[in-house]
Coordinates of C-alpha atoms in Angstrom, one line a residue:
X1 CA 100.6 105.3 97.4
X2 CA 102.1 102.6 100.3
X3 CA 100.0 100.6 101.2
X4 CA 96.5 98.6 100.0
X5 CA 94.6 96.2 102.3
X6 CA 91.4 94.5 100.9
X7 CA 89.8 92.3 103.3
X8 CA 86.4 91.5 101.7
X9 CA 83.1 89.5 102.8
X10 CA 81.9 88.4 106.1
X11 CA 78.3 87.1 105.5
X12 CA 75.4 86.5 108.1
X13 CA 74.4 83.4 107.9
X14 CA 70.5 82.4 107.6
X15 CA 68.6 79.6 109.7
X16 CA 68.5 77.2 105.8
X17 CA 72.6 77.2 105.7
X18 CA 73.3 76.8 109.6
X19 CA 75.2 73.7 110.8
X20 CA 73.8 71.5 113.6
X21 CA 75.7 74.2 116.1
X22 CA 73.4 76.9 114.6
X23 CA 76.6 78.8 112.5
X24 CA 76.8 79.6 108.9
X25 CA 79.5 78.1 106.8
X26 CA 81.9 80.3 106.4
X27 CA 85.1 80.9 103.3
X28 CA 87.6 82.8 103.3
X29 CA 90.6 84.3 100.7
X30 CA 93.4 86.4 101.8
X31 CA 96.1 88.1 99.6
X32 CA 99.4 89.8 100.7
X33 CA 102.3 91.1 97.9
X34 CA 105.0 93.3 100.1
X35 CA 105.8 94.3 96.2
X36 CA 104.4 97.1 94.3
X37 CA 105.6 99.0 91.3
X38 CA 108.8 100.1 90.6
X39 CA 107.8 103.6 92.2
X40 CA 106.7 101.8 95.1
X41 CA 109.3 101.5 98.3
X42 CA 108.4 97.7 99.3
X43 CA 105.8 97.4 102.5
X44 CA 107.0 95.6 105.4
X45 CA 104.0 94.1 106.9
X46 CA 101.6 93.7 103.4
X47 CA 102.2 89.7 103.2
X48 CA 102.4 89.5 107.0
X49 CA 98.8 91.5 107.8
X50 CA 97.8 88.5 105.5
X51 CA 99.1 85.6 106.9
X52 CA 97.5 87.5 111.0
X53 CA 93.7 88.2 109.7
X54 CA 93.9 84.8 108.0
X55 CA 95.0 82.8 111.4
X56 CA 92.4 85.0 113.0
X57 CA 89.7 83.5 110.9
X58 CA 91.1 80.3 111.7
X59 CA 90.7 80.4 115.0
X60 CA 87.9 82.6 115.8
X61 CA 86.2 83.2 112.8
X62 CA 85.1 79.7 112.2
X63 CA 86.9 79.6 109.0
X64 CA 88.2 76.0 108.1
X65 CA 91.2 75.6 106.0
X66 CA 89.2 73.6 103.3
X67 CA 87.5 76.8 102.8
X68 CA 90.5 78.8 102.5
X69 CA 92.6 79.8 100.1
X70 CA 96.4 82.3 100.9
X71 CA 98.1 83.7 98.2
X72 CA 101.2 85.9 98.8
X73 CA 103.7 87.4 96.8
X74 CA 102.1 87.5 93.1
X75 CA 100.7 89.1 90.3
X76 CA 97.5 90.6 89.0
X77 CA 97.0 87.3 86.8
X78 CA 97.6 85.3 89.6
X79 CA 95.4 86.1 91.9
X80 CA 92.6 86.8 89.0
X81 CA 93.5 83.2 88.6
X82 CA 93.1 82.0 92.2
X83 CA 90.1 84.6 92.3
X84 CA 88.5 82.3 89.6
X85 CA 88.9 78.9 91.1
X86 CA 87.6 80.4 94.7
X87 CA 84.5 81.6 92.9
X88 CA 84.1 77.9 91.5
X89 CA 84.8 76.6 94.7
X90 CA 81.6 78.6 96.3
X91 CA 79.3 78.2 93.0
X92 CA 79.5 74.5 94.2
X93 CA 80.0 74.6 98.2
X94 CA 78.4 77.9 99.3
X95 CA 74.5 78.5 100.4
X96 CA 72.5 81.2 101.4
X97 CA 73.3 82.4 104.5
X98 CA 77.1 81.6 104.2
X99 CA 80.0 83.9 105.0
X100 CA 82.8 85.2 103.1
X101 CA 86.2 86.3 103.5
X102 CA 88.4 88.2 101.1
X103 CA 91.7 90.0 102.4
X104 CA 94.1 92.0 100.4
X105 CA 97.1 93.7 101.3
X106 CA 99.1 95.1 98.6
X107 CA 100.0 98.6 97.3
X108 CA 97.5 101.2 95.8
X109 CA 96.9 104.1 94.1
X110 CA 93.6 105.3 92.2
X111 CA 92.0 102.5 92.6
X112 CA 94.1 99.8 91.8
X113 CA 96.1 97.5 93.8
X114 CA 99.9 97.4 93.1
X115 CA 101.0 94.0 92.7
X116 CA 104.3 92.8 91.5
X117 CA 104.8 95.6 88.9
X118 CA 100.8 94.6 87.7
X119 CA 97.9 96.1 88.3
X120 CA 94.6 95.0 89.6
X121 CA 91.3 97.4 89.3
X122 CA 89.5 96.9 92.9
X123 CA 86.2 96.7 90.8
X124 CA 87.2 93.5 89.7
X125 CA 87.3 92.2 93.7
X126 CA 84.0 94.3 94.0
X127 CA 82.3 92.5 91.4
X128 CA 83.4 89.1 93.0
X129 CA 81.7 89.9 96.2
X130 CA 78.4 91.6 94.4
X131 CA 78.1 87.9 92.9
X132 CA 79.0 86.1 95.4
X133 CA 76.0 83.6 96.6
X134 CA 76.6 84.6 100.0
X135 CA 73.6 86.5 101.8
X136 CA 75.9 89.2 103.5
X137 CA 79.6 90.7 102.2
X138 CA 82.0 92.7 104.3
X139 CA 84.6 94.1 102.1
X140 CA 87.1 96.3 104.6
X141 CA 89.8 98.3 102.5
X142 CA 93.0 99.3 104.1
X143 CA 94.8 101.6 101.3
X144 CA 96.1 105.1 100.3
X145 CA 92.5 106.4 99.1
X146 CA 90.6 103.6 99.7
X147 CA 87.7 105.6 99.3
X148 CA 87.8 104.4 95.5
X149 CA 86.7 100.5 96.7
X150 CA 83.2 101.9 97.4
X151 CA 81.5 101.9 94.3
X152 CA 78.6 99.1 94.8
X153 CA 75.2 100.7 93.9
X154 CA 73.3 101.4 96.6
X155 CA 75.4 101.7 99.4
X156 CA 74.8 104.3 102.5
X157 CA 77.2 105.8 104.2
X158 CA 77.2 106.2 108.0
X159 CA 79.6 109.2 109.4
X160 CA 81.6 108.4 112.3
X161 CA 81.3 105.4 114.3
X162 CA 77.6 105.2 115.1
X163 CA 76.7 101.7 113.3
X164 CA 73.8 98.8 114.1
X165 CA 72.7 96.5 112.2
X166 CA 68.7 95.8 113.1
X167 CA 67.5 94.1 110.3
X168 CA 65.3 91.0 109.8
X169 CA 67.0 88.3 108.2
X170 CA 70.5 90.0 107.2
X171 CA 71.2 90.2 103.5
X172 CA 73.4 92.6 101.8
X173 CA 76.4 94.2 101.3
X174 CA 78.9 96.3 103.8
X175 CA 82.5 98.1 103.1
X176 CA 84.6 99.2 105.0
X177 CA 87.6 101.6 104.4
X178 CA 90.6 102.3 106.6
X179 CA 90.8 105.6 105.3
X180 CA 89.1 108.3 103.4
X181 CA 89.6 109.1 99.7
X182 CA 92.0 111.2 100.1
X183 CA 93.7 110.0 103.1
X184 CA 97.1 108.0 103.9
X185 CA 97.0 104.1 104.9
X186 CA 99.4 103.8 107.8
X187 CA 101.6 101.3 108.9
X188 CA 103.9 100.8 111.9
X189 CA 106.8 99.1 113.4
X190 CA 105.6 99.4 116.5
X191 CA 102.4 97.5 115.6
X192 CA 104.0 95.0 113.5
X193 CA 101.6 95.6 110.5
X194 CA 99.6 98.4 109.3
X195 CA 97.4 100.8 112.1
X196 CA 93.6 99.8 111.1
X197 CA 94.3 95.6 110.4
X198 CA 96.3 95.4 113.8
X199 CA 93.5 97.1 115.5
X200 CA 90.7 95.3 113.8
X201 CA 92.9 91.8 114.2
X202 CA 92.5 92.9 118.0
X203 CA 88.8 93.6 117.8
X204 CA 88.2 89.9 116.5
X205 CA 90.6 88.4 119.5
X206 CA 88.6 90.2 121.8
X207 CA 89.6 93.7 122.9
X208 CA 86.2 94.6 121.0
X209 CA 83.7 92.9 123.1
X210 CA 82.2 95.0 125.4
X211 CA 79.0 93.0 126.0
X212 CA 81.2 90.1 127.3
X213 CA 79.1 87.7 125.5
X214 CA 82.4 85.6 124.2
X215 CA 81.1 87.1 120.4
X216 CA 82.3 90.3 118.3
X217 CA 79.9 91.3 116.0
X218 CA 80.2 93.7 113.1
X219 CA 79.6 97.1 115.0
X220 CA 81.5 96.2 117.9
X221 CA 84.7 95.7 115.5
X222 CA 84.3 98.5 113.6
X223 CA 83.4 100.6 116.4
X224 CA 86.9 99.9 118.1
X225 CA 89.1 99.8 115.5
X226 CA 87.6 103.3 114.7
X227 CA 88.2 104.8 117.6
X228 CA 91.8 103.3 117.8
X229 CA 92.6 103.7 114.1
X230 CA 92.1 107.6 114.8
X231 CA 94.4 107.9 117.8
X232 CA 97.3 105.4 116.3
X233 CA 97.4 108.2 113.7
X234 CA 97.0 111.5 115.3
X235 CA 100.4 112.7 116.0
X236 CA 101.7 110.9 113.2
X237 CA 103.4 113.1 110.3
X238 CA 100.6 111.1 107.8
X239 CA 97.4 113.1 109.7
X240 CA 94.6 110.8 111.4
X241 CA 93.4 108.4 109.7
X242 CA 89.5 107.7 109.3
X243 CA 87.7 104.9 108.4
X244 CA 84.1 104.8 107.5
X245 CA 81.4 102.6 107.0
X246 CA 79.1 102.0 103.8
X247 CA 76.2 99.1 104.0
X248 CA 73.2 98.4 101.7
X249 CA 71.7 95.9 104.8
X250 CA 68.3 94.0 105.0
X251 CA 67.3 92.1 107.8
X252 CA 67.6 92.0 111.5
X253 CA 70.3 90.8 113.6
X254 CA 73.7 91.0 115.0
X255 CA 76.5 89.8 112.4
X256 CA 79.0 88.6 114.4
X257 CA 82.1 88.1 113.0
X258 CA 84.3 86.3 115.3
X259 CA 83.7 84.3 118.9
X260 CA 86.7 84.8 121.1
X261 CA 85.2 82.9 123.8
X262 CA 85.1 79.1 121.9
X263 CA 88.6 79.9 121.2
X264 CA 90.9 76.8 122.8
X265 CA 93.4 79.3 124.0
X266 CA 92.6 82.3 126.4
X267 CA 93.8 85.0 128.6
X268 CA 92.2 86.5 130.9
X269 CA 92.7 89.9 131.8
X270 CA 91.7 89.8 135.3
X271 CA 91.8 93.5 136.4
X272 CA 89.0 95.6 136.6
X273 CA 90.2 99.2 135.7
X274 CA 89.9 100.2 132.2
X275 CA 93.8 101.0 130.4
X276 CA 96.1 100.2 127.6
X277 CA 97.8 97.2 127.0
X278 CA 100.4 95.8 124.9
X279 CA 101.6 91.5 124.2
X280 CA 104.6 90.9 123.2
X281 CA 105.9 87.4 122.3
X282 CA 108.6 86.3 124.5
X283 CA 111.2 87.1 121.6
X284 CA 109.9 90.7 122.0
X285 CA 107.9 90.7 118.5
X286 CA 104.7 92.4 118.4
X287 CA 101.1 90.2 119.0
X288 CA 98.8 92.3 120.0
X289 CA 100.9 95.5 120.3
X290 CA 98.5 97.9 121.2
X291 CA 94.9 97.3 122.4
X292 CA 92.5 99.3 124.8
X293 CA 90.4 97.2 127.5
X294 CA 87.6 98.6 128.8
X295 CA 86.2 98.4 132.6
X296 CA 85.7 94.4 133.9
X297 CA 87.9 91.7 132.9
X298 CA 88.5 91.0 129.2
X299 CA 89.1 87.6 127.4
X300 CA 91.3 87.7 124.4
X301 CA 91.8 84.6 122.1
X302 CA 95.8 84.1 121.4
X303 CA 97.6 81.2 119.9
X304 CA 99.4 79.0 122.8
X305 CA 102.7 80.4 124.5
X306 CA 104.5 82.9 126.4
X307 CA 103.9 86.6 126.1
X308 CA 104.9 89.2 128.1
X309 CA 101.9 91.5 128.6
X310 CA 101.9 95.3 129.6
X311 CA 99.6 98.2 130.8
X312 CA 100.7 101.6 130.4
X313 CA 100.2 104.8 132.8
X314 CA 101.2 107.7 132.6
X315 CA 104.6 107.9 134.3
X316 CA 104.8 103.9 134.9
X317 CA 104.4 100.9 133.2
X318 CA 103.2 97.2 134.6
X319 CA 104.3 94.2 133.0
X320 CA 104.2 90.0 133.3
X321 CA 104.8 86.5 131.8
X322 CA 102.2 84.8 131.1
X323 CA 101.8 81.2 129.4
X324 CA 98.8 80.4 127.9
X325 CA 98.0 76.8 127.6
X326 CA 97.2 74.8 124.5
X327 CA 94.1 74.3 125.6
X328 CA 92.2 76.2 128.3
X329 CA 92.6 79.5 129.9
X330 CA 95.7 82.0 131.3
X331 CA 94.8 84.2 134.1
X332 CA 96.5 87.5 134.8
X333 CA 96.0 89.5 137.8
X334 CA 96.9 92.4 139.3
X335 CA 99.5 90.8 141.7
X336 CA 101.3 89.1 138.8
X337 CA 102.6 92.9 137.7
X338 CA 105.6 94.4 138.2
X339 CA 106.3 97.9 138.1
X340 CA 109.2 99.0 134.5
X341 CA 110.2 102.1 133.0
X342 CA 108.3 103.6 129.9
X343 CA 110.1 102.6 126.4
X344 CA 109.8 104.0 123.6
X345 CA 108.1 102.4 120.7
X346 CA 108.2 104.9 118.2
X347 CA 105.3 104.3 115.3
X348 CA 107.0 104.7 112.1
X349 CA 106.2 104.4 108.8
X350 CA 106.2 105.7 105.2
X351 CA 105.1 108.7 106.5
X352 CA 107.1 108.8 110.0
X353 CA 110.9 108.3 110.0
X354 CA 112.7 109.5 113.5
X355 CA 115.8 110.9 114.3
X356 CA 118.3 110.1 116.4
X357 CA 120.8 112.7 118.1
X358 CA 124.2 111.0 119.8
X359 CA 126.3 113.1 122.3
X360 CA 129.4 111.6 123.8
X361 CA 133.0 112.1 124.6
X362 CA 134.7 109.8 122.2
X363 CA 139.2 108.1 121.9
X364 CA 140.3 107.5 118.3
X365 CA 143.8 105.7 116.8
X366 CA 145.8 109.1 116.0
X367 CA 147.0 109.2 112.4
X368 CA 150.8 109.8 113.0
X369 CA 151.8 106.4 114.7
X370 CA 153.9 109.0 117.0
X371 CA 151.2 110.8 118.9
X372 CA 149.3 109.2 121.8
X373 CA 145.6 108.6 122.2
X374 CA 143.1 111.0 120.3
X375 CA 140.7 112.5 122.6
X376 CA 137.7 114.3 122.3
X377 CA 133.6 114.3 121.9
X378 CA 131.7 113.4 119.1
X379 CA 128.4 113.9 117.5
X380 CA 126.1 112.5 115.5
X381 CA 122.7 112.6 113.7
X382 CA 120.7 109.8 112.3
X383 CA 117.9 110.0 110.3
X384 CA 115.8 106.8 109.8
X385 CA 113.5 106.5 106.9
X386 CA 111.3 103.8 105.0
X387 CA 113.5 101.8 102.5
X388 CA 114.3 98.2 102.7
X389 CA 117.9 98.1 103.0
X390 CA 119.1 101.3 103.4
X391 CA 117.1 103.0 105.9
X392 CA 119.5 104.6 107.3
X393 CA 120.9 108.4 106.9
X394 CA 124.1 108.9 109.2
X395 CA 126.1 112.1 110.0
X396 CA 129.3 112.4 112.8
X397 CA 131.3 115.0 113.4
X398 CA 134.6 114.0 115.9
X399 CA 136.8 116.6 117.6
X400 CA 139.7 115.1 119.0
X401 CA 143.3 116.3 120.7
X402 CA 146.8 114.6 121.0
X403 CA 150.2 115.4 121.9
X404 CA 153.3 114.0 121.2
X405 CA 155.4 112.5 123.6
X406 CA 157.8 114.9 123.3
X407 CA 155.6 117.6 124.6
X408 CA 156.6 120.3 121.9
X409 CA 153.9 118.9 118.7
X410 CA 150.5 118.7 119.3
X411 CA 147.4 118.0 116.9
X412 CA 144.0 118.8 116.7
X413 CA 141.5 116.8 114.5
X414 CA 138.5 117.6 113.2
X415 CA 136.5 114.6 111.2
X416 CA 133.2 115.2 109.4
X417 CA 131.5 111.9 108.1
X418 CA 128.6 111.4 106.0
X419 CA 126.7 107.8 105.0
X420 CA 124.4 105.2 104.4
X421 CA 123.5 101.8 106.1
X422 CA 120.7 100.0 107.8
X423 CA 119.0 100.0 111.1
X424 CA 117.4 97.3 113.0
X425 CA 115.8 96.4 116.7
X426 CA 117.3 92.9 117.6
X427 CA 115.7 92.6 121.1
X428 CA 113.0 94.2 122.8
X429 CA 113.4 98.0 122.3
X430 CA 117.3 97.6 121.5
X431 CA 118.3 99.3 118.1
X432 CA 121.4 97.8 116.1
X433 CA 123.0 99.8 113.2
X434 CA 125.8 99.8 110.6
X435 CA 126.5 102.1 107.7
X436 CA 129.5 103.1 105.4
X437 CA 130.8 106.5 105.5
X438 CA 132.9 109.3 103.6
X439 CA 133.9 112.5 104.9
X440 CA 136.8 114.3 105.5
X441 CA 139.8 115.2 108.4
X442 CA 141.0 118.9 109.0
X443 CA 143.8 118.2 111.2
X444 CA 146.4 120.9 112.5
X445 CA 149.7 120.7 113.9
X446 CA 151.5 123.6 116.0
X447 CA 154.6 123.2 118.2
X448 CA 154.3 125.7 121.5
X449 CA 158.3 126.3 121.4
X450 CA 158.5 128.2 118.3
X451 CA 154.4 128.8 117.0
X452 CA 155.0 127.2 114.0
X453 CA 151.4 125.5 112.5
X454 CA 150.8 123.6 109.7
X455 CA 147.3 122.2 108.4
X456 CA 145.9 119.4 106.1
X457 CA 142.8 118.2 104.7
X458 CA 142.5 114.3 104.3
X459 CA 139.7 112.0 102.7
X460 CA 139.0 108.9 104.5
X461 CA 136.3 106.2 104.0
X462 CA 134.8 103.6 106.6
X463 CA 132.3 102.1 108.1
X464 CA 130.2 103.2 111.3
X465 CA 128.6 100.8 114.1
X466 CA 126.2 101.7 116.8
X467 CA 123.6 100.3 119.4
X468 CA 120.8 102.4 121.0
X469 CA 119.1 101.1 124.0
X470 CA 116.6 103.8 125.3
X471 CA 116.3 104.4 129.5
X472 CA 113.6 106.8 130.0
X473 CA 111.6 108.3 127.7
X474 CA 113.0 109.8 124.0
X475 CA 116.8 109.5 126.3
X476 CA 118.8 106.4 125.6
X477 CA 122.4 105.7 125.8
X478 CA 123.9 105.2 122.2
X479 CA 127.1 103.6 121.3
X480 CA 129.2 104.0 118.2
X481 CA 132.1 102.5 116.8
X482 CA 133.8 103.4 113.3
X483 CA 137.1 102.2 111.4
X484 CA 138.3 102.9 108.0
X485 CA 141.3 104.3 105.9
X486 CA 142.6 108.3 105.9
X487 CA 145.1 109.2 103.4
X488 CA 147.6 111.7 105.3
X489 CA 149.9 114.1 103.8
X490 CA 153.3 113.1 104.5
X491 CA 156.6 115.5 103.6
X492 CA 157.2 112.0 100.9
X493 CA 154.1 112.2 99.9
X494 CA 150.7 110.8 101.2
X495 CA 150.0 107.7 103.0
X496 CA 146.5 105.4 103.8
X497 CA 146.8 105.3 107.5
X498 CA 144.2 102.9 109.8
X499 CA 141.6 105.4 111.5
X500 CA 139.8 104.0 114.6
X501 CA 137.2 105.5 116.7
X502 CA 134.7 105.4 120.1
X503 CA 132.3 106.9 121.5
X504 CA 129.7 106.2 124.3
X505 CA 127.1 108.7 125.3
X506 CA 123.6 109.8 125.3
X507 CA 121.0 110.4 122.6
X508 CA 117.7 111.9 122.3
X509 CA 115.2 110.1 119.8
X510 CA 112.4 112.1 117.8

């Protein structure tokens, strides 16, 4: 399947192992591999989901980095290997009442995670976490039938998002999976990593804390990224996505797993009606690219910078700048908004490619050095898929007209092109592409004087450019630009002649 996340062990802590603030010591260990088998199509966002929930736990989770241990990019032995010396590391550090962290993101199928053409059985990270000596584990699975991870004896499910934990003195064990058993892990552009880690990442920032006390705890997280997780994936071509929640818990208390509020950087959402929001970085890369905020003001945690940050209507969008300090707090209020346009940011994924229609009128190079100007329309369909390089499925057809000086020849040509290439967004919601291309040129000849017609089928080869820069809604304007080689039938024989080619227009993306 596409794509396994294992994010493992969050522990309450007990009065014995608090620090002089009152928090348990908490360790974490997160593992990202974009590489599965040779079956699998390589994730985009497996190594980077690790690299996010790990800064998270950084800076809100109370994780230090002596505690902490990354690994990206390798094999089943190595991360047994790195599994082993983390295990050492708490057998000598760890107390009761300490918290754990462990994160994986990584193919999967049946319950194994994909990594590197090796495989590793999740049982193995399940027995890890059983023997941890940590009083309370939260092992969260993000995978293709992640259902498989919950196998620890005794566990209890609870359906839907209805979750407290009430129990005195917390001790136990809690898993969560981003999807059922036989369900589809998502991921999506649009997001910048998969749909249930970007949501939970925005839980632990903040957009989870309803009380306003500064603190997320475990039901609050799950809760939201729940609730969000199934409406990311509605309308995708995957189905909704469900997570679910199995606990064996003793004890009372609220786990909290992150505290936005002691954060050193803020903003402030300063706007009391409740909406949807995205940040962006200022380099148009998604942070937090999709989070809901409830009624009141909200306080998320981000690292310091500049993001421009959005709310979404219906018909209208708001957007600002905002810089938020190094240390202290941003503010954003209503009357730093200004009104945009919708864009489209299509959520794609394995399961999600788009198409793209162009429509345009279109000049080309004519093939007989003799004629003027080509004129006509073209159009073209894309079809964007998940692959790393060639994501890209293109097909153009161009109809074009010329006459000869003379006035008594004239030629119509009709070009069919079929190929391959990659597409990319550069900048904000503007879309770059470039793909080589075969097809074929049906082009006839007729003089009006005498009748007399004459037609020919040439190959030609190429290369295709475009830009799409969407205006209002799934309506862009789309520009493409191709060059390559037609071989022409000449009375001496046949000749490579330069093709060349425009076209500006509209397009419609799906």
């Amino acid at each position: 399947m596409t794509l396994a996340l294992l994010l493992a062990a969050v522990v309450a802590a007990q009065p014995t192992a608090a620090d002089a603030d009152g928090n348990p010591r908490r360790f974490a260990l997160a593992v990202g591999n974009n590489r599965g088998s040779s079956a699998d199509a390589v994730l985009r966002y497996a190594e980077r989901d690790a690299r996010t929930v790990m800064d998270v736990l950084y800076e809100v989770g109370g994780v230090r980095r002596d505690d902490a241990v990354l690994v990206l990019g390798h094999d089943a032995d190595t991360v047994r290997q790195a599994v082993a010396r983390f295990e050492r590391h708490l057998q000598t550090q760890a107390r009761k009442g300490d918290q754990l962290f462990v994160y994986v993101s990584s193919h999967a199928d049946a319950g194994e995670l994909h990594l590197s053409g090796t495989n590793l059985p999740l049982h193995e990270l399940v027995r890890f976490i059983e023997r941890a000596p940590v009083s309370v584990a939260l092992l969260v699975v993000d995978s293709c039938q992640s259902g498989e991870a919950v196998r620890l004896k005794g566990l209890k499910p609870i359906p839907g998002v209805l979750v407290s934990v009430e129990r005195p003195e917390l001790a136990g064990r809690v898993i969560i999976t981003a999807s059922a058993a036989d369900e589809a892990a998502q991921e999506s552009d649009a997001l910048g990593g998969s749909v249930f880690t970007h949501h939970l990442v925005a839980a632990l920032r903040g957009a989870a804390d309803v009380s306003g006390d500064g603190r997320v705890t475990l039901a609050e997280a799950y809760t939201y990224s729940y609730a969000r997780t199934v409406e990311s994936s509605l309308m995708s071509r995957a189905g909704a996505q469900h997570p679910s929640f199995h606990f064996d818990l003793q004890g009372k208390g609220d786990l909290v797993l992150s505290s936005p509020a002691l954060a050193t950087s803020l903003l402030t959402l300063a706007i009391d009606e409740p909406g949807d929001w995205t940040v962006f970085t200022l380099a148009g890369e998604p942070f937090l690219g999709n989070l809901r905020k409830g009624a009141g003001a909200a306080t998320l945690a981000l690292p310091a910078g500049g993001y421009i940050v959005t709310t979404r209507g219906e018909h209208s969008a708001m957007t600002a700048r905002v810089q938020v300090p190094d240390a202290g707090r941003a503010q954003l209020t209503r009357a730093q908004l200004r009104p945009q346009q919708l864009e489209v940011n299509a959520l794609k994924g394995e399961a999600s490619p788009a198409w793209r229609v162009h429509v345009g009128p279109s000049i080309g190079k004519p093939l007989v050095p003799s004629f003027g100007a080509m004129v006509g329309g073209t159009a073209a369909l894309h079809y964007q898929r998940t692959a790393p390089w060639a994501n890209l499925l293109t097909a153009g057809v161009d109809v074009r007209h010329g006459r000869h000086p003379s006035g008594n020849l004239r030629q119509n040509d009709h070009t069919l092109r079929l190929g391959v290439g990659h597409d990319a967004r550069v900048w904000r919601n503007l879309r770059l592409h470039g793909a080589v291309e075969v097809g074929a040129t049906l082009s006839q000849q007729w003089q009006p004087s005498n009748g007399e017609k004459a037609l020919a089928l040439q190959p030609t080869v190429g290369a295709v450019g475009g830009a799409w820069l969407p205006v209002y809604g799934a309506f862009g304007m789309s520009l493409l630009v191709n060059a390559g080689h037609t071989w022409v039938r000449e009375e001496a024989g046949t000749a490579s002649a330069l093709s060349l080619g425009g076209s500006l227009g509209i397009g419609f993306m799906r």
